Amino acid sequence: MPRMRVLTALALLAALPAAAAAQAAPLARPATPRVGLLAGFTSSTIAADDDEDVPTRRRNGFLGGAYLALPLGTGGLALRPELLYVQKGARIREADFEVDATIQLDYVEVPVLLEYTVPVTGGLRPQFYAGPAFGYQARCAVSARGGGLSVSGSCDDLSDDADDPTARRRFEASGVVGGALAFGAGRQQVTVGARYTHGFSELFEDSSAKNRAFSLYASLEFPIARARR
């Protein structure tokens, strides 16, 4: 009997941590859908194939817009469609003619991202996301100065001929990858993150030039109340 009591006591002691953990960890509930407002700045350039010499420098701009985070179950995954206004382009330095030019390319962009929030118990929650983005060029402008002269104007002023090799393409397909740190602020959630956008579409006819952009941003998310049953 004493031996049985000892074994029973040991079994109870071994079961206590598991019971405490089960009591401390409630059943997973579906995450709440969220709507977010996003704003930040971009640093972009234009890249081309090795056989094209494009002496570009980075152009700084703005991005802003809104998005939805729609949970896909309880595992931390969410579908994240966004609607953004993004400023891209590049600065170009032509040393032979001592000309500095800036090409400004602004887009209405719709990324469709898959977001993963790491399930941690601390105050900061890492997030990672990736997916395609589809953009429409809302503005294209060029400015240049050199030799004591300065000119600027819309890209449409340069050429309206669709057969011109410098004719621009207004639609862009790209890929987005990024991450953020999220933390609570009452019922809201604040995130601070960074992303890289890699353009796949050529900017002009008969050219391999494509957009490349790096962005830093902050966002504020609000939960979308579920309908009560």
mmCIF file of C-alpha atoms in Angstrom:
data_model
loop_
_atom_site.group_PDB
_atom_site.id
_atom_site.type_symbol
_atom_site.label_atom_id
_atom_site.label_comp_id
_atom_site.label_asym_id
_atom_site.label_seq_id
_atom_site.Cartn_x
_atom_site.Cartn_y
_atom_site.Cartn_z
ATOM 1 C CA MET A 1 0.000 0.000 0.000
ATOM 2 C CA PRO A 2 2.670 2.572 0.852
ATOM 3 C CA ARG A 3 4.260 1.881 -2.516
ATOM 4 C CA MET A 4 0.935 2.377 -4.316
ATOM 5 C CA ARG A 5 0.387 5.678 -2.523
ATOM 6 C CA VAL A 6 3.824 6.898 -3.564
ATOM 7 C CA LEU A 7 3.203 5.979 -7.216
ATOM 8 C CA THR A 8 -0.223 7.644 -7.121
ATOM 9 C CA ALA A 9 1.273 10.833 -5.651
ATOM 10 C CA LEU A 10 3.992 10.911 -8.298
ATOM 11 C CA ALA A 11 1.424 10.461 -11.050
ATOM 12 C CA LEU A 12 -0.633 13.356 -9.694
ATOM 13 C CA LEU A 13 2.448 15.574 -9.489
ATOM 14 C CA ALA A 14 3.359 14.732 -13.074
ATOM 15 C CA ALA A 15 -0.155 15.588 -14.258
ATOM 16 C CA LEU A 16 -0.250 19.005 -12.549
ATOM 17 C CA PRO A 17 1.896 20.919 -15.124
ATOM 18 C CA ALA A 18 -0.160 19.575 -18.026
ATOM 19 C CA ALA A 19 -3.411 20.478 -16.290
ATOM 20 C CA ALA A 20 -2.120 23.966 -15.490
ATOM 21 C CA ALA A 21 -1.003 24.499 -19.082
ATOM 22 C CA ALA A 22 -4.372 23.340 -20.391
ATOM 23 C CA GLN A 23 -6.111 25.751 -18.035
ATOM 24 C CA ALA A 24 -3.809 28.672 -18.956
ATOM 25 C CA ALA A 25 -4.146 28.155 -22.733
ATOM 26 C CA PRO A 26 -7.734 28.770 -23.847
ATOM 27 C CA LEU A 27 -9.113 27.224 -26.993
ATOM 28 C CA ALA A 28 -7.977 29.031 -30.140
ATOM 29 C CA ARG A 29 -10.608 31.372 -31.521
ATOM 30 C CA PRO A 30 -10.852 32.659 -35.054
ATOM 31 C CA ALA A 31 -8.966 35.948 -35.357
ATOM 32 C CA THR A 32 -10.927 39.136 -35.943
ATOM 33 C CA PRO A 33 -10.837 40.719 -39.415
ATOM 34 C CA ARG A 34 -9.074 44.089 -39.444
ATOM 35 C CA VAL A 35 -8.969 47.191 -41.599
ATOM 36 C CA GLY A 36 -5.722 49.154 -41.690
ATOM 37 C CA LEU A 37 -4.489 52.572 -42.764
ATOM 38 C CA LEU A 38 -0.900 52.623 -44.047
ATOM 39 C CA ALA A 39 1.563 55.431 -44.777
ATOM 40 C CA GLY A 40 5.308 55.634 -45.329
ATOM 41 C CA PHE A 41 8.026 56.520 -47.806
ATOM 42 C CA THR A 42 9.651 54.755 -50.730
ATOM 43 C CA SER A 43 13.139 54.676 -52.144
ATOM 44 C CA SER A 44 12.971 53.502 -55.739
ATOM 45 C CA THR A 45 15.116 53.084 -58.802
ATOM 46 C CA ILE A 46 14.913 51.677 -62.319
ATOM 47 C CA ALA A 47 16.908 48.591 -63.253
ATOM 48 C CA ALA A 48 17.636 47.149 -66.687
ATOM 49 C CA ASP A 49 19.436 44.188 -68.206
ATOM 50 C CA ASP A 50 23.227 44.149 -68.201
ATOM 51 C CA ASP A 51 23.384 45.245 -71.829
ATOM 52 C CA GLU A 52 21.602 48.507 -71.065
ATOM 53 C CA ASP A 53 23.557 51.260 -69.352
ATOM 54 C CA VAL A 54 21.105 53.186 -67.164
ATOM 55 C CA PRO A 55 23.053 55.381 -64.681
ATOM 56 C CA THR A 56 20.184 55.726 -62.218
ATOM 57 C CA ARG A 57 20.030 56.979 -58.660
ATOM 58 C CA ARG A 58 17.266 56.495 -56.136
ATOM 59 C CA ARG A 59 14.174 58.659 -55.990
ATOM 60 C CA ASN A 60 12.428 59.154 -52.645
ATOM 61 C CA GLY A 61 8.653 59.260 -52.583
ATOM 62 C CA PHE A 62 5.493 58.454 -50.656
ATOM 63 C CA LEU A 63 3.124 55.522 -50.319
ATOM 64 C CA GLY A 64 -0.200 55.395 -48.547
ATOM 65 C CA GLY A 65 -3.536 53.660 -48.579
ATOM 66 C CA ALA A 66 -5.689 51.089 -46.848
ATOM 67 C CA TYR A 67 -5.919 47.316 -46.571
ATOM 68 C CA LEU A 68 -7.918 44.459 -45.110
ATOM 69 C CA ALA A 69 -6.551 41.540 -43.077
ATOM 70 C CA LEU A 70 -8.970 38.616 -43.438
ATOM 71 C CA PRO A 71 -8.008 35.659 -41.190
ATOM 72 C CA LEU A 72 -7.812 32.201 -42.738
ATOM 73 C CA GLY A 73 -8.686 30.049 -39.720
ATOM 74 C CA THR A 74 -6.805 30.122 -36.403
ATOM 75 C CA GLY A 75 -3.231 29.450 -37.557
ATOM 76 C CA GLY A 76 -2.034 33.048 -37.979
ATOM 77 C CA LEU A 77 -2.595 33.198 -41.749
ATOM 78 C CA ALA A 78 -4.588 36.008 -43.324
ATOM 79 C CA LEU A 79 -5.425 37.257 -46.797
ATOM 80 C CA ARG A 80 -4.337 40.878 -47.134
ATOM 81 C CA PRO A 81 -5.651 42.845 -50.131
ATOM 82 C CA GLU A 82 -4.404 46.437 -50.292
ATOM 83 C CA LEU A 83 -5.195 49.617 -52.216
ATOM 84 C CA LEU A 84 -2.197 51.979 -52.322
ATOM 85 C CA TYR A 85 -0.887 55.080 -54.039
ATOM 86 C CA VAL A 86 2.855 54.573 -54.580
ATOM 87 C CA GLN A 87 5.465 56.967 -55.948
ATOM 88 C CA LYS A 88 8.267 55.284 -57.881
ATOM 89 C CA GLY A 89 10.803 56.276 -60.535
ATOM 90 C CA ALA A 90 14.459 57.263 -60.468
ATOM 91 C CA ARG A 91 16.992 60.041 -60.827
ATOM 92 C CA ILE A 92 19.329 59.844 -63.814
ATOM 93 C CA ARG A 93 22.762 61.428 -64.069
ATOM 94 C CA GLU A 94 24.254 61.805 -67.548
ATOM 95 C CA ALA A 95 27.880 62.708 -66.899
ATOM 96 C CA ASP A 96 28.848 63.298 -70.537
ATOM 97 C CA PHE A 97 26.325 66.113 -70.956
ATOM 98 C CA GLU A 98 26.208 67.108 -67.263
ATOM 99 C CA VAL A 99 22.454 66.610 -67.141
ATOM 100 C CA ASP A 100 20.451 65.601 -64.063
ATOM 101 C CA ALA A 101 16.991 64.206 -64.751
ATOM 102 C CA THR A 102 14.198 62.750 -62.644
ATOM 103 C CA ILE A 103 11.487 60.449 -63.900
ATOM 104 C CA GLN A 104 8.449 60.347 -61.631
ATOM 105 C CA LEU A 105 6.217 57.284 -61.922
ATOM 106 C CA ASP A 106 3.179 57.180 -59.625
ATOM 107 C CA TYR A 107 0.914 54.132 -59.413
ATOM 108 C CA VAL A 108 -2.427 53.085 -58.033
ATOM 109 C CA GLU A 109 -1.375 49.662 -56.804
ATOM 110 C CA VAL A 110 -3.357 46.622 -55.623
ATOM 111 C CA PRO A 111 -1.186 44.056 -53.788
ATOM 112 C CA VAL A 112 -2.855 40.738 -52.892
ATOM 113 C CA LEU A 113 -0.741 39.312 -50.078
ATOM 114 C CA LEU A 114 -0.666 36.248 -47.864
ATOM 115 C CA GLU A 115 0.183 37.374 -44.315
ATOM 116 C CA TYR A 116 1.476 35.243 -41.446
ATOM 117 C CA THR A 117 1.537 36.489 -37.845
ATOM 118 C CA VAL A 118 3.891 34.542 -35.576
ATOM 119 C CA PRO A 119 1.948 33.276 -32.515
ATOM 120 C CA VAL A 120 3.960 34.697 -29.609
ATOM 121 C CA THR A 121 2.875 35.641 -26.094
ATOM 122 C CA GLY A 122 4.889 38.879 -25.813
ATOM 123 C CA GLY A 123 3.816 42.381 -26.702
ATOM 124 C CA LEU A 124 5.484 42.376 -30.133
ATOM 125 C CA ARG A 125 4.154 40.040 -32.832
ATOM 126 C CA PRO A 126 6.271 39.537 -35.977
ATOM 127 C CA GLN A 127 4.445 39.478 -39.296
ATOM 128 C CA PHE A 128 5.621 38.279 -42.707
ATOM 129 C CA TYR A 129 3.854 38.518 -46.048
ATOM 130 C CA ALA A 130 4.349 38.044 -49.775
ATOM 131 C CA GLY A 131 2.312 38.083 -52.960
ATOM 132 C CA PRO A 132 1.693 39.733 -56.324
ATOM 133 C CA ALA A 133 0.793 43.368 -56.949
ATOM 134 C CA PHE A 134 -0.936 44.975 -59.918
ATOM 135 C CA GLY A 135 -0.507 48.652 -60.665
ATOM 136 C CA TYR A 136 -1.858 51.312 -63.015
ATOM 137 C CA GLN A 137 0.391 54.264 -63.787
ATOM 138 C CA ALA A 138 -1.531 57.338 -62.688
ATOM 139 C CA ARG A 139 1.246 59.865 -63.359
ATOM 140 C CA CYS A 140 4.427 60.040 -65.388
ATOM 141 C CA ALA A 141 6.528 63.196 -65.395
ATOM 142 C CA VAL A 142 10.083 64.075 -66.346
ATOM 143 C CA SER A 143 12.237 66.983 -65.220
ATOM 144 C CA ALA A 144 15.802 67.759 -66.244
ATOM 145 C CA ARG A 145 18.370 70.463 -65.794
ATOM 146 C CA GLY A 146 21.804 71.069 -67.224
ATOM 147 C CA GLY A 147 23.807 73.633 -69.134
ATOM 148 C CA GLY A 148 21.938 76.428 -67.417
ATOM 149 C CA LEU A 149 18.575 75.149 -68.663
ATOM 150 C CA SER A 150 15.700 73.470 -66.860
ATOM 151 C CA VAL A 151 12.723 71.673 -68.415
ATOM 152 C CA SER A 152 9.863 69.600 -67.048
ATOM 153 C CA GLY A 153 6.654 68.076 -68.314
ATOM 154 C CA SER A 154 4.426 65.071 -68.591
ATOM 155 C CA CYS A 155 5.617 61.926 -70.342
ATOM 156 C CA ASP A 156 2.678 62.346 -72.719
ATOM 157 C CA ASP A 157 4.280 65.570 -73.916
ATOM 158 C CA LEU A 158 7.318 63.629 -75.083
ATOM 159 C CA SER A 159 5.514 61.215 -77.349
ATOM 160 C CA ASP A 160 1.925 60.236 -78.160
ATOM 161 C CA ASP A 161 2.992 57.706 -80.781
ATOM 162 C CA ALA A 162 2.334 54.138 -79.640
ATOM 163 C CA ASP A 163 4.960 52.898 -82.113
ATOM 164 C CA ASP A 164 7.629 55.081 -80.519
ATOM 165 C CA PRO A 165 10.192 52.919 -78.653
ATOM 166 C CA THR A 166 9.945 55.362 -75.745
ATOM 167 C CA ALA A 167 6.163 54.889 -75.430
ATOM 168 C CA ARG A 168 5.339 54.017 -71.835
ATOM 169 C CA ARG A 169 3.340 51.098 -70.512
ATOM 170 C CA ARG A 170 0.712 52.009 -67.961
ATOM 171 C CA PHE A 171 0.091 48.614 -66.352
ATOM 172 C CA GLU A 172 2.632 46.955 -64.093
ATOM 173 C CA ALA A 173 2.856 43.521 -62.489
ATOM 174 C CA SER A 174 5.230 43.118 -59.576
ATOM 175 C CA GLY A 175 6.009 40.972 -56.558
ATOM 176 C CA VAL A 176 5.974 42.126 -52.931
ATOM 177 C CA VAL A 177 7.743 40.654 -49.908
ATOM 178 C CA GLY A 178 7.935 42.239 -46.470
ATOM 179 C CA GLY A 179 7.557 42.038 -42.744
ATOM 180 C CA ALA A 180 6.483 44.075 -39.749
ATOM 181 C CA LEU A 181 6.295 44.198 -35.973
ATOM 182 C CA ALA A 182 2.789 44.594 -34.546
ATOM 183 C CA PHE A 183 1.787 45.661 -31.039
ATOM 184 C CA GLY A 184 -1.482 46.498 -29.372
ATOM 185 C CA ALA A 185 -2.730 50.017 -28.620
ATOM 186 C CA GLY A 186 -6.056 49.517 -26.883
ATOM 187 C CA ARG A 187 -8.410 47.802 -29.299
ATOM 188 C CA GLN A 188 -6.257 48.965 -32.201
ATOM 189 C CA GLN A 189 -3.035 47.471 -33.496
ATOM 190 C CA VAL A 190 0.009 49.424 -34.656
ATOM 191 C CA THR A 191 2.550 47.978 -37.065
ATOM 192 C CA VAL A 192 5.939 49.211 -38.245
ATOM 193 C CA GLY A 193 7.374 47.417 -41.246
ATOM 194 C CA ALA A 194 9.395 47.306 -44.433
ATOM 195 C CA ARG A 195 8.795 45.828 -47.866
ATOM 196 C CA TYR A 196 10.501 45.314 -51.203
ATOM 197 C CA THR A 197 8.661 45.538 -54.522
ATOM 198 C CA HIS A 198 10.208 43.923 -57.607
ATOM 199 C CA GLY A 199 8.715 45.010 -60.920
ATOM 200 C CA PHE A 200 8.254 42.381 -63.643
ATOM 201 C CA SER A 201 6.819 44.628 -66.374
ATOM 202 C CA GLU A 202 8.895 46.758 -68.734
ATOM 203 C CA LEU A 203 8.266 50.488 -68.368
ATOM 204 C CA PHE A 204 8.701 51.392 -72.043
ATOM 205 C CA GLU A 205 8.446 49.727 -75.429
ATOM 206 C CA ASP A 206 11.675 48.083 -76.609
ATOM 207 C CA SER A 207 13.273 48.474 -73.175
ATOM 208 C CA SER A 208 13.971 46.102 -70.294
ATOM 209 C CA ALA A 209 13.801 48.864 -67.657
ATOM 210 C CA LYS A 210 11.723 47.878 -64.613
ATOM 211 C CA ASN A 211 10.857 49.392 -61.243
ATOM 212 C CA ARG A 212 12.545 48.421 -57.981
ATOM 213 C CA ALA A 213 11.298 49.940 -54.718
ATOM 214 C CA PHE A 214 12.049 49.618 -51.001
ATOM 215 C CA SER A 215 9.537 51.024 -48.516
ATOM 216 C CA LEU A 216 9.330 51.785 -44.807
ATOM 217 C CA TYR A 217 5.882 52.353 -43.324
ATOM 218 C CA ALA A 218 3.637 52.415 -40.272
ATOM 219 C CA SER A 219 0.010 51.365 -40.087
ATOM 220 C CA LEU A 220 -2.917 51.528 -37.703
ATOM 221 C CA GLU A 221 -5.386 48.644 -37.721
ATOM 222 C CA PHE A 222 -8.950 48.564 -36.422
ATOM 223 C CA PRO A 223 -10.921 45.380 -35.709
ATOM 224 C CA ILE A 224 -14.061 44.809 -37.759
ATOM 225 C CA ALA A 225 -16.857 43.883 -35.357
ATOM 226 C CA ARG A 226 -18.487 40.549 -36.010
ATOM 227 C CA ALA A 227 -22.227 40.302 -36.157
ATOM 228 C CA ARG A 228 -23.646 38.893 -32.931
ATOM 229 C CA ARG A 229 -25.846 35.844 -33.094
#
